Coordinates of C-alpha atoms in Angstrom, one line a residue:
M1 CA 102.0 9.7 163.5
T2 CA 105.1 7.7 164.6
L3 CA 104.3 6.3 168.1
P4 CA 107.1 6.0 170.7
T5 CA 108.1 2.3 171.2
P6 CA 107.0 1.0 174.6
D7 CA 109.7 -0.4 176.9
Y8 CA 107.5 -3.5 177.4
A9 CA 104.2 -4.7 176.3
K10 CA 102.0 -7.8 176.9
N11 CA 98.5 -8.0 175.5
I12 CA 98.3 -4.2 175.2
R13 CA 99.0 -2.2 172.1
L14 CA 99.8 1.5 171.9
I15 CA 97.5 2.9 169.3
G16 CA 97.7 6.7 169.8
H17 CA 99.5 9.5 171.6
S18 CA 98.9 13.2 172.4
D19 CA 101.4 15.7 173.7
Q20 CA 98.4 17.5 175.1
G21 CA 99.0 20.7 173.1
G22 CA 102.6 20.9 174.3
R23 CA 101.7 20.4 177.9
P24 CA 102.6 16.7 178.4
D25 CA 102.2 16.7 182.2
A26 CA 99.0 15.3 183.6
L27 CA 97.4 13.6 186.6
Q28 CA 93.7 12.7 186.4
V29 CA 92.0 11.9 183.1
M30 CA 88.3 11.6 182.2
V31 CA 87.1 10.7 178.8
H32 CA 83.6 12.0 178.1
R33 CA 81.6 12.2 174.9
G34 CA 84.8 11.7 172.8
F35 CA 86.9 14.3 174.6
A36 CA 89.7 13.6 177.1
Y37 CA 89.8 16.0 180.1
V38 CA 93.3 16.0 181.6
A39 CA 94.5 17.8 184.7
H40 CA 98.0 19.2 184.7
P41 CA 100.2 19.3 187.8
W42 CA 102.8 21.7 186.4
S43 CA 101.2 23.5 183.4
Q44 CA 98.8 25.2 185.7
G45 CA 95.4 24.4 184.3
F46 CA 93.6 21.6 182.5
S47 CA 93.2 20.6 178.8
I48 CA 90.4 19.1 176.7
I49 CA 91.6 16.8 173.8
D50 CA 89.5 15.6 170.9
V51 CA 89.9 11.8 171.0
R52 CA 86.9 10.9 168.9
D53 CA 89.5 9.1 166.7
P54 CA 91.8 7.7 169.4
K55 CA 94.4 6.7 166.9
N56 CA 94.7 10.3 165.8
P57 CA 93.9 12.7 168.7
G58 CA 92.8 16.1 167.5
E59 CA 92.9 19.7 168.8
T60 CA 93.6 20.5 172.4
T61 CA 91.9 23.3 174.3
F62 CA 93.7 24.6 177.4
I63 CA 92.0 26.3 180.4
P64 CA 94.4 28.1 182.7
A65 CA 94.2 27.9 186.4
P66 CA 94.0 30.9 188.7
P67 CA 97.5 32.1 189.9
N68 CA 99.3 29.8 192.4
T69 CA 96.5 27.2 192.1
W70 CA 96.5 23.4 191.5
T71 CA 93.8 22.0 189.3
I72 CA 95.1 18.4 189.3
H73 CA 91.9 16.4 189.6
L74 CA 88.6 16.6 187.9
Q75 CA 85.3 14.8 187.2
T76 CA 82.9 14.7 184.3
H77 CA 79.2 13.6 184.2
D78 CA 76.5 14.7 181.8
D79 CA 76.9 18.4 181.2
L80 CA 79.0 19.1 184.3
L81 CA 82.7 19.2 184.8
L82 CA 84.0 19.6 188.4
V83 CA 87.6 20.8 188.9
I84 CA 89.5 21.0 192.2
H85 CA 91.2 24.2 193.2
A86 CA 94.0 24.1 195.9
R87 CA 97.2 25.7 196.8
D88 CA 100.0 24.7 194.4
L89 CA 101.9 22.7 197.0
F90 CA 104.7 21.5 194.7
A91 CA 105.5 25.2 194.0
D92 CA 105.8 25.8 197.7
A93 CA 109.3 26.0 199.0
A94 CA 108.4 23.6 201.8
F95 CA 107.7 20.8 199.4
A96 CA 109.7 21.7 196.2
V97 CA 113.1 20.2 197.2
D98 CA 112.3 16.9 199.0
E99 CA 109.0 15.0 198.2
K100 CA 109.3 13.2 201.5
V101 CA 108.0 16.4 203.2
Y102 CA 104.7 16.0 201.3
Y103 CA 104.2 12.4 202.0
T104 CA 105.4 12.0 205.6
K105 CA 104.0 15.0 207.4
S106 CA 100.6 16.6 207.6
V107 CA 100.1 19.3 205.1
G108 CA 98.2 21.5 207.5
E109 CA 101.0 21.5 209.9
T110 CA 103.6 22.1 207.2
V111 CA 101.9 25.2 205.8
G112 CA 100.7 26.5 209.2
T113 CA 96.9 26.2 208.9
A114 CA 96.3 23.2 211.2
G115 CA 95.8 25.3 214.3
G116 CA 93.0 27.3 212.6
A117 CA 95.1 30.5 212.0
K118 CA 93.8 32.3 208.9
Q119 CA 96.4 33.1 206.2
A120 CA 96.4 35.7 203.5
R121 CA 95.5 33.5 200.5
N122 CA 96.9 34.2 197.0
W123 CA 95.4 31.0 195.5
S124 CA 91.9 29.7 194.8
A125 CA 90.6 27.1 197.2
G126 CA 87.5 25.0 196.5
M127 CA 85.8 23.3 193.5
A128 CA 84.9 25.0 190.2
I129 CA 81.8 23.8 188.4
Y130 CA 81.6 24.1 184.6
D131 CA 78.9 23.5 182.0
I132 CA 80.4 21.3 179.3
S133 CA 77.4 21.0 177.0
K134 CA 79.9 22.4 174.4
P135 CA 82.9 20.2 175.3
T136 CA 85.6 22.6 174.1
Q137 CA 84.0 25.7 175.5
P138 CA 83.6 25.0 179.2
R139 CA 81.7 27.7 181.0
Q140 CA 82.1 28.1 184.7
I141 CA 78.6 28.3 186.4
G142 CA 79.5 27.8 190.1
F143 CA 82.1 27.5 192.7
F144 CA 82.3 25.8 196.1
P145 CA 84.7 27.7 198.3
V146 CA 86.6 26.3 201.3
E147 CA 88.6 28.2 203.9
G148 CA 92.0 26.6 203.7
V149 CA 94.4 24.9 201.3
G150 CA 91.6 23.6 199.1
I151 CA 90.2 20.4 197.7
H152 CA 92.4 17.5 196.5
R153 CA 90.1 15.1 194.8
I154 CA 86.4 14.5 193.9
W155 CA 84.0 11.6 193.4
Y156 CA 81.0 12.6 191.3
V157 CA 78.9 10.3 189.0
G158 CA 75.8 12.4 188.8
G159 CA 73.0 13.1 191.2
R160 CA 72.8 15.6 194.0
Y161 CA 76.0 15.1 195.8
A162 CA 79.8 15.2 195.2
Y163 CA 82.3 13.7 197.6
V164 CA 85.5 15.5 198.1
S165 CA 88.7 15.5 200.1
A166 CA 89.2 19.0 201.6
L167 CA 91.9 20.6 203.6
V168 CA 90.1 23.2 205.8
D169 CA 91.8 25.6 208.3
G170 CA 91.9 23.9 211.7
Y171 CA 92.5 20.4 210.5
S172 CA 95.8 18.6 210.1
D173 CA 95.1 17.4 206.6
Y174 CA 92.4 16.5 204.1
I175 CA 89.1 15.3 205.5
F176 CA 85.9 13.8 203.9
M177 CA 83.3 16.3 202.9
I178 CA 80.0 16.0 201.1
V179 CA 78.9 18.8 198.7
D180 CA 75.3 19.4 197.8
L181 CA 74.9 20.2 194.1
D182 CA 71.1 20.5 194.1
D183 CA 71.8 23.9 192.5
P184 CA 75.2 23.5 190.8
T185 CA 75.4 27.3 190.6
K186 CA 75.3 27.5 194.4
P187 CA 76.9 24.4 195.9
V188 CA 76.9 24.1 199.7
E189 CA 78.4 21.7 202.2
A190 CA 76.1 18.9 203.4
G191 CA 78.4 17.1 205.9
R192 CA 81.9 16.1 206.9
W193 CA 83.8 13.4 208.7
W194 CA 87.4 13.0 209.8
I195 CA 89.6 10.5 211.7
P196 CA 89.6 11.6 215.4
G197 CA 92.8 13.4 216.1
M198 CA 92.8 15.5 212.9
H199 CA 90.8 18.5 214.2
L200 CA 93.6 20.3 215.9
A201 CA 91.8 23.6 216.3
G202 CA 89.0 21.7 218.1
G203 CA 91.4 20.4 220.7
E204 CA 92.1 17.0 219.2
Q205 CA 95.5 15.5 219.3
A206 CA 97.0 13.0 216.8
S207 CA 97.8 9.6 218.1
W208 CA 99.8 8.3 215.2
G209 CA 103.2 9.9 215.8
E210 CA 105.8 11.6 213.6
G211 CA 106.6 10.5 210.0
R212 CA 103.0 9.4 209.3
R213 CA 100.4 11.3 207.2
Y214 CA 96.8 10.8 208.0
A215 CA 94.9 12.5 205.1
L216 CA 92.0 11.5 202.9
H217 CA 93.1 11.0 199.4
H218 CA 89.7 10.2 198.1
S219 CA 86.6 8.1 198.5
L220 CA 84.4 6.1 196.1
V221 CA 80.7 5.9 196.9
D222 CA 78.3 3.0 196.3
G223 CA 74.8 3.7 197.5
D224 CA 74.9 4.9 201.1
T225 CA 78.5 3.6 201.6
A226 CA 81.7 5.6 201.2
Y227 CA 85.0 3.7 200.9
A228 CA 87.7 6.2 201.8
C229 CA 91.5 5.9 201.7
W230 CA 93.5 7.9 204.2
R231 CA 97.2 7.4 203.1
D232 CA 99.0 6.3 206.3
G233 CA 95.6 6.2 208.0
G234 CA 94.4 3.2 206.1
L235 CA 90.8 2.6 205.0
T236 CA 87.5 3.7 206.5
I237 CA 84.0 2.5 205.4
L238 CA 81.4 5.1 206.2
D239 CA 77.6 5.0 206.3
I240 CA 76.5 8.2 204.5
A241 CA 72.7 7.6 204.5
D242 CA 72.4 10.8 206.5
K243 CA 74.5 13.2 204.5
S244 CA 74.7 15.7 207.3
S245 CA 76.2 13.1 209.7
P246 CA 78.4 10.4 208.2
K247 CA 79.0 7.5 210.5
L248 CA 81.9 5.1 210.8
I249 CA 81.2 1.5 210.0
T250 CA 84.9 0.4 210.3
H251 CA 88.4 1.7 210.2
K252 CA 91.1 -0.7 209.1
N253 CA 94.8 0.1 208.9
W254 CA 97.6 -2.2 207.9
S255 CA 100.4 0.4 208.4
P256 CA 102.4 -0.7 210.3
P257 CA 103.6 -3.3 209.5
F258 CA 103.1 -2.3 205.8
G259 CA 104.2 1.0 204.4
G260 CA 101.0 3.1 204.3
G261 CA 100.1 5.4 201.4
T262 CA 96.6 3.9 201.1
H263 CA 95.3 5.8 198.1
S264 CA 92.7 4.2 195.8
P265 CA 89.5 2.3 196.6
L266 CA 87.4 0.3 194.1
P267 CA 84.2 -1.4 195.4
L268 CA 82.9 -4.3 193.4
P269 CA 79.5 -4.6 195.1
K270 CA 78.1 -7.4 192.9
R271 CA 80.9 -9.6 194.2
D272 CA 81.2 -8.2 197.8
L273 CA 84.8 -7.3 197.0
L274 CA 86.9 -4.1 197.5
I275 CA 90.1 -3.4 195.8
V276 CA 92.5 -1.0 197.6
A277 CA 95.8 0.3 196.2
D278 CA 98.6 1.6 198.4
E279 CA 100.5 4.3 196.5
A280 CA 104.3 4.1 196.1
V281 CA 105.5 7.6 197.1
L282 CA 109.3 7.5 197.3
D283 CA 112.0 6.5 194.8
H284 CA 113.6 3.0 194.7
E285 CA 110.9 1.7 197.0
E286 CA 112.3 3.6 199.9
D287 CA 108.9 3.5 201.5
G288 CA 108.7 -0.3 201.1
R289 CA 107.0 -2.6 198.6
K290 CA 103.5 -1.3 198.0
R291 CA 100.6 -3.6 197.1
T292 CA 97.1 -3.6 195.8
W293 CA 94.8 -5.5 198.2
I294 CA 91.6 -7.5 197.6
F295 CA 89.2 -7.5 200.5
D296 CA 86.1 -9.6 201.1
I297 CA 83.4 -7.1 202.3
K298 CA 80.4 -9.4 202.8
D299 CA 80.5 -7.9 206.3
K300 CA 81.3 -4.2 205.8
A301 CA 82.2 -4.0 209.5
N302 CA 84.9 -6.6 209.1
P303 CA 86.7 -6.4 205.7
I304 CA 89.1 -9.3 205.3
S305 CA 92.1 -9.2 203.0
I306 CA 92.1 -12.3 200.9
S307 CA 94.9 -11.6 198.4
T308 CA 97.1 -9.0 196.6
L309 CA 97.6 -8.3 192.9
P310 CA 100.9 -9.6 191.5
T311 CA 103.8 -7.1 191.5
P312 CA 105.4 -6.5 188.1
S313 CA 108.6 -8.5 188.0
E314 CA 109.8 -8.7 184.3
A315 CA 112.4 -5.9 185.0
D316 CA 114.2 -4.4 188.0
Y317 CA 111.8 -1.5 188.5
T318 CA 113.2 -0.8 191.9
A319 CA 116.5 0.2 190.4
K320 CA 115.0 1.9 187.4
G321 CA 114.4 5.2 189.3
G322 CA 111.3 7.1 190.2
H323 CA 108.4 5.6 191.9
F324 CA 107.6 1.9 191.4
G325 CA 104.3 0.5 192.5
P326 CA 100.5 1.2 192.5
H327 CA 99.0 4.6 192.0
N328 CA 95.5 4.8 190.5
L329 CA 92.7 2.3 189.4
H330 CA 90.2 2.6 186.7
E331 CA 87.0 3.3 188.7
N332 CA 84.2 1.6 186.8
R333 CA 82.4 4.9 186.4
P334 CA 79.0 5.0 184.7
G335 CA 79.6 5.6 181.0
S336 CA 83.0 3.9 181.1
F337 CA 84.2 0.3 180.7
V338 CA 82.7 -1.5 183.7
S339 CA 84.0 -4.9 184.9
D340 CA 84.0 -6.8 188.2
T341 CA 86.7 -9.2 187.0
L342 CA 89.2 -7.0 185.2
I343 CA 91.2 -4.4 187.1
F344 CA 93.1 -1.7 185.2
A345 CA 95.9 0.1 187.2
T346 CA 98.8 2.4 186.9
Y347 CA 102.1 1.2 188.4
Q348 CA 104.2 4.4 187.8
N349 CA 107.6 3.4 186.3
A350 CA 106.1 0.0 185.5
G351 CA 103.4 1.6 183.4
V352 CA 99.8 0.2 183.0
R353 CA 98.7 -3.2 184.2
V354 CA 95.6 -5.3 183.8
F355 CA 94.6 -8.0 186.2
D356 CA 92.0 -10.8 186.0
I357 CA 90.4 -11.4 189.4
S358 CA 87.9 -14.0 188.3
N359 CA 89.3 -16.0 191.2
P360 CA 89.9 -13.3 193.8
F361 CA 92.1 -15.6 195.8
E362 CA 94.5 -16.1 192.8
P363 CA 94.6 -12.8 190.7
K364 CA 96.6 -12.9 187.6
E365 CA 98.3 -10.2 185.4
T366 CA 96.9 -10.5 181.9
G367 CA 98.2 -7.3 180.3
A368 CA 100.9 -4.7 180.6
L369 CA 102.4 -1.7 178.7
V370 CA 105.3 0.3 179.9
P371 CA 105.5 3.5 177.8
A372 CA 108.8 4.9 176.7
A373 CA 110.6 7.5 178.8
P374 CA 109.4 11.1 178.3
E375 CA 111.2 13.1 175.7
R376 CA 111.5 16.1 178.0
M377 CA 110.8 16.9 181.7
V378 CA 108.0 19.2 182.6
D379 CA 108.1 18.3 186.3
K380 CA 109.5 21.5 187.9
R381 CA 111.1 19.6 190.8
G382 CA 114.7 19.6 189.5
N383 CA 115.8 16.3 191.0
R384 CA 113.4 13.9 189.2
P385 CA 114.7 11.1 186.9
R386 CA 113.6 11.0 183.3
V387 CA 111.5 7.8 183.5
I388 CA 107.9 7.0 182.9
Q389 CA 105.6 7.6 185.8
S390 CA 102.2 6.5 184.6
A391 CA 99.8 8.3 186.8
D392 CA 96.1 7.7 186.0
L393 CA 94.0 5.9 183.5
F394 CA 90.5 5.7 182.1
V395 CA 89.0 2.9 180.1
D396 CA 86.2 3.8 177.7
T397 CA 83.2 1.6 176.7
N398 CA 85.1 0.3 173.8
G399 CA 88.0 -0.9 176.0
I400 CA 90.4 1.8 174.9
I401 CA 92.8 2.8 177.7
Y402 CA 93.8 6.4 178.2
S403 CA 96.8 6.9 180.5
T404 CA 98.5 10.0 181.8
D405 CA 102.1 10.6 182.9
Y406 CA 103.8 13.4 184.8
N407 CA 105.9 14.3 181.7
A408 CA 105.1 12.0 178.7
G409 CA 101.7 13.0 177.4
L410 CA 98.6 11.0 176.9
A411 CA 99.2 7.3 175.9
I412 CA 96.2 5.6 174.2
M413 CA 96.2 1.8 174.3
E414 CA 94.1 -1.2 173.4
Y415 CA 93.9 -4.3 175.6
D416 CA 94.0 -7.5 173.6
G417 CA 93.8 -9.9 176.6

């Protein structure tokens, strides 16, 4: 296989690539038992790729989504695969032309569900649960339905509970919800929490004004604590010891003065640190310079920002086109590469980055790889530039990095730092 030459590389080598069975678009990726599970934003389904030999990816199995349905995020653990189902918003006329509509206004208000009015639904909304004891033959065994747009993202690393962001009728946007998987064939809601002002059907009113989107992207859970990122709503730390009644420990928001888009949390409990990435969501940094923050969380009620990760500067990524800045973090999942000193991140048109935070006050970039531009565009939004937009990444126990892109397939890399 001839691999595409990266635009830039430092201490990371490209060792493999997959076009994902001719569907090169992907968002979230999980690597589990030698297979990569990738969720497609435009190919309407998810794929399972044999990566037992990462230098020579094997066959791809494609699982189509129900009509008009996003399946853009997923989670694997043991014999279970959890896949989100939600309205395909990028196919919706309200979002298809200008991505600003998606990122600067509550989705519930845009699609007309925030007031609690029921809509005739031609999409699937909820979370599908599969048995993946046979990796290339996933068998759906359960479904958790929601009344509304659906679920956006999941955190599940085994055990009884999954933690999801759900857009339910009556709320302005995605809220925090706990799902009880004691019987994975019959999942039920255990509890929910939202930022006051989001439950419009309950008489609440937003206090944050126009042009700002308060919506849970996702949370990561450590023990009885959930670290949740709410886009322009900042960060909440929740006590979830009582699953039926999550309680707020603290709510911290640095937007304004910074640009919002708070997206990805990564707690490092052994060091009392929390990494938080703000997603760059508009072209040419129109939404401002986005950063990845390091917080000291010795006192969870008072997280203190002590530094930010370095911003890539070896090229003019602002002028390159597309989004430039943080997106996702490798999440130290059980069964993956786990480190409390190395942070792996996607930076969209600046590719994949690795940072050493041994000294959290002076983090250093120690690796980078910017994949080549996609050969063709799968993104159905016609105004998008043909540049790399590295979306998500997963680092396996051998230190192999698997990174997705909106159009360029699965890049497989090895870190040499």
